mmCIF file of C-alpha atoms and ligand atoms in Angstrom:
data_model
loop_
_atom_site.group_PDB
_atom_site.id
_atom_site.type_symbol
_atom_site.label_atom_id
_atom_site.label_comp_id
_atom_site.label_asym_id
_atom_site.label_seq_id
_atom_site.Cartn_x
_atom_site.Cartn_y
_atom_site.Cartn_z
ATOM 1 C CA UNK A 291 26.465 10.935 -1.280
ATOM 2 C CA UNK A 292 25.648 7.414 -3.200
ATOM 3 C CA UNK A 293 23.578 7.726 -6.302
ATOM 4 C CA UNK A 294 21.808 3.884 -7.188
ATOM 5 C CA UNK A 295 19.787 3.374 -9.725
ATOM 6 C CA UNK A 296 17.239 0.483 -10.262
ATOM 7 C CA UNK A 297 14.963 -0.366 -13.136
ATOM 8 C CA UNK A 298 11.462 -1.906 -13.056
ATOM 9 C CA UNK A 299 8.792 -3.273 -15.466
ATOM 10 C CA UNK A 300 5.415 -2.449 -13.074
ATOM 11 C CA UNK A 301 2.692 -4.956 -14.637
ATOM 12 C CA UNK A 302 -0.714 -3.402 -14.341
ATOM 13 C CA UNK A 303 -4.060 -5.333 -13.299
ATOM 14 C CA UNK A 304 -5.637 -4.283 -16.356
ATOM 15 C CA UNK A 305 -4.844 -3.086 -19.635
ATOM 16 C CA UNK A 306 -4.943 0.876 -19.249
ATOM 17 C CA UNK A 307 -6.462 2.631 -21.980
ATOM 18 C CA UNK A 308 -6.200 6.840 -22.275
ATOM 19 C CA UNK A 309 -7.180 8.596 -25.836
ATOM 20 C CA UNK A 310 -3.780 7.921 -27.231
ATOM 21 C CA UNK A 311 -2.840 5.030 -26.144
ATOM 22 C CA UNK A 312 -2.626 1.734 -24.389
ATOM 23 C CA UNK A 313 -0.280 0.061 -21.725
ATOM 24 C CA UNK A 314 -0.122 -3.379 -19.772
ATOM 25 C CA UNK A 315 3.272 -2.482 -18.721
ATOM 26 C CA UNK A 316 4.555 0.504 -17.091
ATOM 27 C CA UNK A 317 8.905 0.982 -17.304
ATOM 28 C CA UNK A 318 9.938 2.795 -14.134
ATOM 29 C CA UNK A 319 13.269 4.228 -12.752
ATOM 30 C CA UNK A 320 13.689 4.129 -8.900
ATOM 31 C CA UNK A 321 16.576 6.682 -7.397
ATOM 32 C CA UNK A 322 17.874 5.720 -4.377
ATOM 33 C CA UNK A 323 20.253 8.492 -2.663
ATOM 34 C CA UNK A 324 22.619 7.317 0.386
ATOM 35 C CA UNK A 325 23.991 9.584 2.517
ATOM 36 C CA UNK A 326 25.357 9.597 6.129
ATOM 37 C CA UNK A 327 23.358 6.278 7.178
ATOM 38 C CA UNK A 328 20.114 7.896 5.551
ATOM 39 C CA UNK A 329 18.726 7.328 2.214
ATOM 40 C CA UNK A 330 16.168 8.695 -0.120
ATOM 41 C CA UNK A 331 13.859 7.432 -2.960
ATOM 42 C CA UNK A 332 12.528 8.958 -6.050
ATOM 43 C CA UNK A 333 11.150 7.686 -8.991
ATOM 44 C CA UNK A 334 10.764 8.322 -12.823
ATOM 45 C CA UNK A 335 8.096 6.526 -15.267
ATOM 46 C CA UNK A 336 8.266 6.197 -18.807
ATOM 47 C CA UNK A 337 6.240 8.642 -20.999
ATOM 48 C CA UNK A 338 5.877 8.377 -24.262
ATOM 49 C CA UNK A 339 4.046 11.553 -25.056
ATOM 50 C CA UNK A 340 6.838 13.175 -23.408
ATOM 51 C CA UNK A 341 9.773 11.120 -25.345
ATOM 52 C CA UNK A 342 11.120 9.484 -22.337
ATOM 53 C CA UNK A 343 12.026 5.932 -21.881
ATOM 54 C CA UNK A 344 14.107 4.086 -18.724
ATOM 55 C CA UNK A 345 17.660 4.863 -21.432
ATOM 56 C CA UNK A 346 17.138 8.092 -21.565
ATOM 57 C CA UNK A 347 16.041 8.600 -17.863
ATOM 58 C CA UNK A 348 19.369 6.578 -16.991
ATOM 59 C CA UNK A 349 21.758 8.242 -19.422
ATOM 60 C CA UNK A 350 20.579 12.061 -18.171
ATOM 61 C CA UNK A 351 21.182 11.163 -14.691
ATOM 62 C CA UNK A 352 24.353 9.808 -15.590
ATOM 63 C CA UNK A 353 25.727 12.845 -16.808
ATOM 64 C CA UNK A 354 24.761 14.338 -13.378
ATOM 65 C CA UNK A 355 25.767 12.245 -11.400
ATOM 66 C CA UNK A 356 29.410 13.504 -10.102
ATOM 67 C CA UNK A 357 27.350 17.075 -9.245
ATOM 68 C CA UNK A 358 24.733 14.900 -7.150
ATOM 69 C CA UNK A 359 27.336 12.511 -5.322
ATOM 70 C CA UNK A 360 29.415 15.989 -4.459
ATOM 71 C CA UNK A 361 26.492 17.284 -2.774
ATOM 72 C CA UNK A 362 26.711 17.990 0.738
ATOM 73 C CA UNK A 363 24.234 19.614 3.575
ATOM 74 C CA UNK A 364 22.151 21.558 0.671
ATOM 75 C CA UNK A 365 18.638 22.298 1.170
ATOM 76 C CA UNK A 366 16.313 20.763 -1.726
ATOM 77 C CA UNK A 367 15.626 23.999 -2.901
ATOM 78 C CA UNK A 368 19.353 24.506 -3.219
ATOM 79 C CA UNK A 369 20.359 21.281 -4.695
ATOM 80 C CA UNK A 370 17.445 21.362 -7.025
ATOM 81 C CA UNK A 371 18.989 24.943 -8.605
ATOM 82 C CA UNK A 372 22.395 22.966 -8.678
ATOM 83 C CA UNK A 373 20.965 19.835 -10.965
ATOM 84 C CA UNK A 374 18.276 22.279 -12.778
ATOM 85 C CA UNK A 375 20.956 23.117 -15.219
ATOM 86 C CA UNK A 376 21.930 19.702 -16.393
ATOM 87 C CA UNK A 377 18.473 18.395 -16.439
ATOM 88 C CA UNK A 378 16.061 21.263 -18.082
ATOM 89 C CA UNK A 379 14.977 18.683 -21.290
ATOM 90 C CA UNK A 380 14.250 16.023 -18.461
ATOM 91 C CA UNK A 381 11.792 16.931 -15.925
ATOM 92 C CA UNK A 382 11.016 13.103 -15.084
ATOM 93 C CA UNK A 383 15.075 12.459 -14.321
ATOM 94 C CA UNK A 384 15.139 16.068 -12.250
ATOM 95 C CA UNK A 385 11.974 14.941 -10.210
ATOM 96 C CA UNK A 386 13.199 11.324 -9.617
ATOM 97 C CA UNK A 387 16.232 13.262 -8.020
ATOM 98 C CA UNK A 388 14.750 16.025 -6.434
ATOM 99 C CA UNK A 389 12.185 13.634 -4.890
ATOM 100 C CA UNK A 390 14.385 11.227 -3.664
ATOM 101 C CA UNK A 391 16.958 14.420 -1.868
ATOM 102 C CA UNK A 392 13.036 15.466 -0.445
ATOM 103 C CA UNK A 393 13.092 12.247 1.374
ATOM 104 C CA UNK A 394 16.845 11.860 2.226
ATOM 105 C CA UNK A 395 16.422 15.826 3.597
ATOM 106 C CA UNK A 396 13.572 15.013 5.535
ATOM 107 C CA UNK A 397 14.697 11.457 6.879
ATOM 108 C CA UNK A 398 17.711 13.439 8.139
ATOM 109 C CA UNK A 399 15.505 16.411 10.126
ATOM 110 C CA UNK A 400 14.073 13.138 11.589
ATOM 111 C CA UNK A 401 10.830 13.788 10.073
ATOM 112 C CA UNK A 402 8.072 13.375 7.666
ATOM 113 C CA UNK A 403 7.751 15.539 4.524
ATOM 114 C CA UNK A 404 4.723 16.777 5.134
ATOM 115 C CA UNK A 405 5.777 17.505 8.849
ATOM 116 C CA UNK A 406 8.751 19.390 8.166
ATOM 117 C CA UNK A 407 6.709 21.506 5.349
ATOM 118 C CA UNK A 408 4.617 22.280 8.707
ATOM 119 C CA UNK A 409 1.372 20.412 6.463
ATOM 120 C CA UNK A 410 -1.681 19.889 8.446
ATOM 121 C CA UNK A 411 -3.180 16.609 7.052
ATOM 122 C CA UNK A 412 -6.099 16.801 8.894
ATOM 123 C CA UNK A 413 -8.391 18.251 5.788
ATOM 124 C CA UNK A 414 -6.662 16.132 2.915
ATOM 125 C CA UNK A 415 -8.492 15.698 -0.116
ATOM 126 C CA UNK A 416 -9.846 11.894 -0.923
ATOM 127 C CA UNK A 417 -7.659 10.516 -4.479
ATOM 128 C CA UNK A 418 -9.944 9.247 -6.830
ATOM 129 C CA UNK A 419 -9.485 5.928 -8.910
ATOM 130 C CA UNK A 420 -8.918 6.313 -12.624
ATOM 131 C CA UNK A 421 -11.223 4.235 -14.972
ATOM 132 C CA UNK A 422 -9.442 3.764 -18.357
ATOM 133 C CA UNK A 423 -11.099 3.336 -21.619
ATOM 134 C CA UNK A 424 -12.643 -0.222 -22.551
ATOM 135 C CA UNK A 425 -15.861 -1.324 -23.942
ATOM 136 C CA UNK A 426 -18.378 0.634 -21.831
ATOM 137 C CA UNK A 427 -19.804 -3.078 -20.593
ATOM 138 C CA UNK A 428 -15.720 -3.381 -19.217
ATOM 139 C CA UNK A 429 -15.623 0.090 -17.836
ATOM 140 C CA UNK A 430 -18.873 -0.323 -15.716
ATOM 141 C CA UNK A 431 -17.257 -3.815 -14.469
ATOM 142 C CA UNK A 432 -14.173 -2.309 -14.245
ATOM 143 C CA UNK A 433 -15.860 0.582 -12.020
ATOM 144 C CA UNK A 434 -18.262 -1.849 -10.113
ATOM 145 C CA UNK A 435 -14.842 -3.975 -8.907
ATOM 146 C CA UNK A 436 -13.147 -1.382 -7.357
ATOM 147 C CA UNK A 437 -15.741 0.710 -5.094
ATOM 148 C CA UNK A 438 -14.138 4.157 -4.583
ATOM 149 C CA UNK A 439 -16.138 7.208 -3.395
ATOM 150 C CA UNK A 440 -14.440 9.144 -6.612
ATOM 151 C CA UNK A 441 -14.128 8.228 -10.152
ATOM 152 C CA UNK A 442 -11.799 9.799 -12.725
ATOM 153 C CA UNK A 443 -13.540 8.730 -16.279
ATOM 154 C CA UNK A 444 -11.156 8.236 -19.046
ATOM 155 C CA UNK A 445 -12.676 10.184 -22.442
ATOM 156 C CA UNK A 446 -12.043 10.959 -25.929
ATOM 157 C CA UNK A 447 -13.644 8.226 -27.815
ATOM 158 C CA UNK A 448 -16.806 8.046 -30.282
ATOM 159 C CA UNK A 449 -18.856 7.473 -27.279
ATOM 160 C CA UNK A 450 -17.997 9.976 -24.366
ATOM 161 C CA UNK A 451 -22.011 10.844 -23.450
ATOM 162 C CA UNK A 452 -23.086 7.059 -23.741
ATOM 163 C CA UNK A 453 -19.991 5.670 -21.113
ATOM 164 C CA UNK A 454 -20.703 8.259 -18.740
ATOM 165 C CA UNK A 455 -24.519 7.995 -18.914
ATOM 166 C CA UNK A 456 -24.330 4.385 -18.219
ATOM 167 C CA UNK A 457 -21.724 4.402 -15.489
ATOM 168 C CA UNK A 458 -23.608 6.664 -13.294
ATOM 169 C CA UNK A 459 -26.847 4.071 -13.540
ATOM 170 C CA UNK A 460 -23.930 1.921 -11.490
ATOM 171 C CA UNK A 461 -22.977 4.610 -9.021
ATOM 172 C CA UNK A 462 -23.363 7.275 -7.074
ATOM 173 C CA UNK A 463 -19.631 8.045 -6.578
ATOM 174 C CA UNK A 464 -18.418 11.844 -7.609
ATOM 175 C CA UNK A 465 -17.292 11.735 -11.406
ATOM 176 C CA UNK A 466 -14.077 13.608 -12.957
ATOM 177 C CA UNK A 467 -13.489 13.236 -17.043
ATOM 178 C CA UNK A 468 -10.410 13.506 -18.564
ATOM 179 C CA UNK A 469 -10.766 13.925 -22.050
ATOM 180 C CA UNK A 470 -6.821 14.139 -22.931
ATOM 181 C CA UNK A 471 -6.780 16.502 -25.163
ATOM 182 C CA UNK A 472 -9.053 15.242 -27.839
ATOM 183 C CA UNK A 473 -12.380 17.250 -27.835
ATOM 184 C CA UNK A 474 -12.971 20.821 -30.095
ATOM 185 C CA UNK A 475 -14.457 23.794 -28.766
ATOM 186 C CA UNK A 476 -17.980 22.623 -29.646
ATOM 187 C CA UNK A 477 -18.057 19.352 -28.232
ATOM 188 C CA UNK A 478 -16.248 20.502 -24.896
ATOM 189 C CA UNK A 479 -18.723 22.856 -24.389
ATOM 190 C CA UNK A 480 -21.960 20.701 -25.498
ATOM 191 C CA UNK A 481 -19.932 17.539 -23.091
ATOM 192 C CA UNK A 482 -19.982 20.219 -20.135
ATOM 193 C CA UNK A 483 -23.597 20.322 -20.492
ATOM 194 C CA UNK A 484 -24.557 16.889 -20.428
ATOM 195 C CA UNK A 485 -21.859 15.696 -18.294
ATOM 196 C CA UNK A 486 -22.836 18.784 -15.236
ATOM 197 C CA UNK A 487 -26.303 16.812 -15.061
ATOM 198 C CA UNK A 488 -24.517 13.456 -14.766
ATOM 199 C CA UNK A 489 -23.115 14.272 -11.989
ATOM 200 C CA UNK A 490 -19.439 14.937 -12.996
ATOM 201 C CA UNK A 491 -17.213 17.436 -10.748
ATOM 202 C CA UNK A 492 -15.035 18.884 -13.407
ATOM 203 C CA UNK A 493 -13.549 18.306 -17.114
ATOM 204 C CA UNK A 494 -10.107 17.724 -16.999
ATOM 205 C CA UNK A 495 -7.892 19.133 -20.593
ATOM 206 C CA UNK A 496 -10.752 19.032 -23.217
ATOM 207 C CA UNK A 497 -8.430 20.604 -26.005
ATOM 208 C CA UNK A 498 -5.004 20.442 -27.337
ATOM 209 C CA UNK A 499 -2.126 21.575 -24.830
ATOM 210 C CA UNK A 500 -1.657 24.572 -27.314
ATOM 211 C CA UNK A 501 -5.116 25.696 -28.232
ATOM 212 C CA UNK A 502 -5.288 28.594 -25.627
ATOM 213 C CA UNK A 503 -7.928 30.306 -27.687
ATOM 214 C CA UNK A 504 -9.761 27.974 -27.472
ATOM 215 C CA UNK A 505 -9.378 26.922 -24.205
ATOM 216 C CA UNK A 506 -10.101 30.706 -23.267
ATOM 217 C CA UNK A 507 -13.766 30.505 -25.048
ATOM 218 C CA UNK A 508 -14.471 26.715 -22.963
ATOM 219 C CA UNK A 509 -13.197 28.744 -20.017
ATOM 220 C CA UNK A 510 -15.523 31.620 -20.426
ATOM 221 C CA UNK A 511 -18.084 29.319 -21.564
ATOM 222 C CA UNK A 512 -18.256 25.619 -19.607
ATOM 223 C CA UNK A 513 -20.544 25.232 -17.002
ATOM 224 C CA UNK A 514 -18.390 22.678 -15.585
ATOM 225 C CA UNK A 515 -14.738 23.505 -13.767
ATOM 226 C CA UNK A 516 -11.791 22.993 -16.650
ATOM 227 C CA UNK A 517 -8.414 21.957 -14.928
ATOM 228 C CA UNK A 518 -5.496 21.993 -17.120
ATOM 229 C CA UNK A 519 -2.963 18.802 -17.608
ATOM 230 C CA UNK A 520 -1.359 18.691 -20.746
ATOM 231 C CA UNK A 521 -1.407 22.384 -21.264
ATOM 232 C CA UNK A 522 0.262 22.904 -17.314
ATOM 233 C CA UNK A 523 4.155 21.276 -17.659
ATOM 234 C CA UNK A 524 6.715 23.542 -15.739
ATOM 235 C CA UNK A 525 6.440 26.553 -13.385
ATOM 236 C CA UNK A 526 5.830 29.064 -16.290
ATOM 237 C CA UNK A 527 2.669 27.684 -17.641
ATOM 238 C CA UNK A 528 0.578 28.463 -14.039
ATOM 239 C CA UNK A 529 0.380 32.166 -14.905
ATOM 240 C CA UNK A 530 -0.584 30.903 -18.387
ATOM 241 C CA UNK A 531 -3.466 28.664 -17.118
ATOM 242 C CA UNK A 532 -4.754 31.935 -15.272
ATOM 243 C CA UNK A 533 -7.994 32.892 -17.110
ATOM 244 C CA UNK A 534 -7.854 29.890 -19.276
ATOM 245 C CA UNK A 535 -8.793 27.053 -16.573
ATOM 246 C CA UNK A 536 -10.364 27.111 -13.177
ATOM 247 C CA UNK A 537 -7.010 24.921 -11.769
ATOM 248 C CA UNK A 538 -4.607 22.919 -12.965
ATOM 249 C CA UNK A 539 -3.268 19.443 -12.422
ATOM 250 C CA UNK A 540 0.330 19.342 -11.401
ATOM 251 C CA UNK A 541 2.625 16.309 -12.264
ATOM 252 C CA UNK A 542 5.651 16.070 -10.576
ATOM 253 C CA UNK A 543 7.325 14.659 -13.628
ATOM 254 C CA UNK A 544 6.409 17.198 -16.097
ATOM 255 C CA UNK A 545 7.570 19.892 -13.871
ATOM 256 C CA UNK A 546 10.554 18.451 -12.523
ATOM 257 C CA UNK A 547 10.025 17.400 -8.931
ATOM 258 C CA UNK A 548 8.570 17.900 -5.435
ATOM 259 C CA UNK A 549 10.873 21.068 -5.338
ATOM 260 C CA UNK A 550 9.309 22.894 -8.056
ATOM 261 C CA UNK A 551 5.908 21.645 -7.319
ATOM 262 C CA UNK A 552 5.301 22.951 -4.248
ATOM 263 C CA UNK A 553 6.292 26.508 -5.311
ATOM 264 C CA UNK A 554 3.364 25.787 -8.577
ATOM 265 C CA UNK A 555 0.784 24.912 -6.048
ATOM 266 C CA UNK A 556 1.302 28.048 -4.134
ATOM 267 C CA UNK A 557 1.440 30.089 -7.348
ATOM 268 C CA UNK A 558 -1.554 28.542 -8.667
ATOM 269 C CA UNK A 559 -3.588 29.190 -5.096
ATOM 270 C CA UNK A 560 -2.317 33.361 -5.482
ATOM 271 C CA UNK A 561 -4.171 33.125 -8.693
ATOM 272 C CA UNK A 562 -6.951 31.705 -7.564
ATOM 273 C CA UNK A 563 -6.459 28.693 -9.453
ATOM 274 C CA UNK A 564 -7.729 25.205 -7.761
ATOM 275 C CA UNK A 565 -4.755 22.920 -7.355
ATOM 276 C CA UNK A 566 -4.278 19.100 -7.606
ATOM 277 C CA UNK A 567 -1.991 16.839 -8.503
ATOM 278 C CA UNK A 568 -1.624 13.864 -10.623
ATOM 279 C CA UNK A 569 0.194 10.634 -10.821
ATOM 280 C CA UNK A 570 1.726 8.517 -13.688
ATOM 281 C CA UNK A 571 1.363 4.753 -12.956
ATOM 282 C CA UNK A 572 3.921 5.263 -10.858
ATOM 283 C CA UNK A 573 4.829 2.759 -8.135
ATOM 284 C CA UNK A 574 4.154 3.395 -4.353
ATOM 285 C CA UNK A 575 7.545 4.884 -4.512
ATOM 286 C CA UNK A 576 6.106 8.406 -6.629
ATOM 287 C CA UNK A 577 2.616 7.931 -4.871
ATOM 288 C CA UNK A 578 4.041 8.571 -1.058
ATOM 289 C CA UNK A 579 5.545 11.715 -2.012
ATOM 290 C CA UNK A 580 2.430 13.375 -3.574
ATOM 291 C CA UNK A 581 0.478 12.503 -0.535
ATOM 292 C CA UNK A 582 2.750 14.832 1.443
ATOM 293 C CA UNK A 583 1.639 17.437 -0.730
ATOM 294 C CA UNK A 584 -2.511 16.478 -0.044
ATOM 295 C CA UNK A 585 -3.014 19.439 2.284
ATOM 296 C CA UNK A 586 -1.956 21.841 -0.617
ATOM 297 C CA UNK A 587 -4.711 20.472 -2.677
ATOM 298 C CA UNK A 588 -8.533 20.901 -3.680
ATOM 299 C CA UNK A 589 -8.019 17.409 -5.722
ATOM 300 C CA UNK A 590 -5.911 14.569 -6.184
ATOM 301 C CA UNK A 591 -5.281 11.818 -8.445
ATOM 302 C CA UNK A 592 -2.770 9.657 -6.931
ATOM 303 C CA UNK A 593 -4.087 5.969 -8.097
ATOM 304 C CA UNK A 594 -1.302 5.113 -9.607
ATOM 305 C CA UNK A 595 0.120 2.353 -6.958
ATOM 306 C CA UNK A 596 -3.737 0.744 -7.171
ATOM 307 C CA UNK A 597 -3.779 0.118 -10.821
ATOM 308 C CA UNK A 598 -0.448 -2.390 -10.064
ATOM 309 C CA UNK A 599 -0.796 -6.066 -9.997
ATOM 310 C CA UNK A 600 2.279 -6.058 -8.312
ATOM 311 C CA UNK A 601 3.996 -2.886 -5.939
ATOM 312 C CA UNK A 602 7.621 -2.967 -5.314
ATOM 313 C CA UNK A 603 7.401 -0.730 -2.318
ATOM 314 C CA UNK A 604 5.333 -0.201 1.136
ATOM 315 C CA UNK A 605 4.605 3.564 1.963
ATOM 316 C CA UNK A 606 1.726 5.622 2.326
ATOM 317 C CA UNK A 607 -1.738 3.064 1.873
ATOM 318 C CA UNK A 608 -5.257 4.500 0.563
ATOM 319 C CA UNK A 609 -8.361 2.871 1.113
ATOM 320 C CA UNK A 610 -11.705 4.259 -0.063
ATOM 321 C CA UNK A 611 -9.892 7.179 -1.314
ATOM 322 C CA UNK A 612 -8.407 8.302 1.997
ATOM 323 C CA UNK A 613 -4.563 8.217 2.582
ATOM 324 C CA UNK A 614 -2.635 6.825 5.406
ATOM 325 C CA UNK A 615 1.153 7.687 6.242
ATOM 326 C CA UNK A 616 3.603 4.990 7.548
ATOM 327 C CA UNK A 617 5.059 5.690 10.667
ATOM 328 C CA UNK A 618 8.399 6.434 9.096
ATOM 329 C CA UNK A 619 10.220 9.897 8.229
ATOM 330 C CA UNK A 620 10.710 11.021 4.803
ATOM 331 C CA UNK A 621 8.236 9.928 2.420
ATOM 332 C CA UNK A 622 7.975 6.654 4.483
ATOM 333 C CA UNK A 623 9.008 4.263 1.593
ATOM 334 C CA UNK A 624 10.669 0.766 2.107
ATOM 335 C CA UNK A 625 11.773 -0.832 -1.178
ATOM 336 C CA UNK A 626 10.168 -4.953 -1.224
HETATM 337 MG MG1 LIG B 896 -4.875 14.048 -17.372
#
């Protein structure tokens, strides 16, 4: 097997704006695996809240790479345990690989993911479309240019109540918050209050990833749905977001691929945990393979591909919300 690795710069269409901080650019690391006549794509995006850049995605990989190009017939469960070892402090480098030996698999079985996972996409969720934080006169323009049938609101600023307040005079789209970690106690649960007759669906990670006290009192308290993000990273912290949120947002990235993923989606559903995933600006290459995972899901946030000026890859499309898959195997990426 063939291990190629290719760096881009993905420009956004607008300046994107979270509680901690604010990109124009997203860095992004595209796997390719070869094997046989068949090849595979995964990809990796910079994080700086989780110390990564496109160096340190391309030097862990590196190091892995003679135990990925020796690989041969291995399920993705089973070549995910083989790589696991050399890639525990990278998550983002182990999903890049895992995903693209998902798509390779599947491209080889001659079908798509979701097919040979024996999915039924007939009930998929609809992906909202993130609106980051700007001047609330921006946001509402920002909101009016892109019609969507769901809105996630980007929080955590002086003015939480006022932004949502005004966006919903502009729309009667479903509403998701995501404060990113920077409310208290207090103002999560006073925010719930407001923000449940505003119309919003649920809060996602009001507190600090670590303040599981706390989160347990919003929890027992909110009268809105709390879905964990920062505080839900690997395949440990589901049975930790049990009676502390009502579901959790996966990332592929933080827990280290489609491989692991799948198996945290159907540990969170034993709970009784709602499930969705997430995205991280990541190219059309990262969006196709969470959409194999939409009939897993309650929710999904898999925007990232329509906050690009620019994609470097056709695969699965979304309009209004809805997803469509290529007629292709695997994932169903092509690389521009
Ligand atoms: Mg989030």
């Amino acid at each position: 097997m063939k291990l190629i690795l290719r760096t881009y710069n993905l420009k956004l269409k607008h300046t994107f704006r979270i509680s901690r901080k604010s990109i124009d650019f997203q860095p992004s690391l595209i796997v390719e695996l070869q094997d046989d006549g068949f090849y595979g794509y995964g990809e990796a995006t910079s994080n700086p809240y989780y110390n990564i850049t496109l160096e340190i995605l391309q030097d862990d990989i590196k190091k892995v790479r003679h135990v990925v190009e020796a690989a041969l017939y291995e399920t993705p469960e089973e070549f995910w345990l083989k790589i696991n070892p050399f890639l525990k402090d990278n998550p983002f480098a182990l999903c890049a690989l895992d995903n693209a030996y998902n798509d390779l698999y599947a491209r080889k079985k001659g079908k798509k993911m979701y097919e040979l996972w024996n999915y039924d996409i007939n009930h998929n969720p609809l992906t909202n479309y993130t609106i980051g934080i700007d001047s609330i006169e921006n946001m509402v323009l920002k909101m009016k240019g892109f019609p969507w049938p769901i809105y996630k609101i980007k929080l955590g600023t002086p003015e939480d109540i006022a932004i949502v307040t005004e966006l919903r005079k502009h729309s009667d789209a479903v509403f998701r918050v995501d404060a990113n970690c920077a409310w208290t106690v207090e103002e999560a649960l006073s925010n719930a209050a407001i923000l449940k007759d505003l119309g919003v669906e649920f809060i996602e990670q009001p507190l600090k990833a670590d303040n599981w006290e706390g989160q347990r009192e919003v929890f027992e308290n909110s009268v809105l749905p709390i879905m964990a993000d920062e505080s839900c990273i690997a395949e440990g912290d589901i049975a930790k977001c049990h009676n502390h949120f009502h579901g959790v947002n996966i990332k592929l990235m933080k827990c280290g691929g489609i491989t692991p993923g799948k198996r945290m989606i159907t540990e969170a559903k034993k709970l009784g945990l709602k499930t969705m995933v997430g995205c991280m600006t990541e190219s059309t290459v990262g969006i196709s393979a969470i959409a194999h995972l939409l009939p897993e899901l309650d929710f999904v946030d898999m925007d990232g591909a329509l906050l690009l000026a620019q994609d470097i890859a056709s695969g699965v499309t979304i309009k209004n919300g809805k997803t469509y898959y290529p007629d292709r195997t695997g994932a169903g990426v092509i690389l521009f």
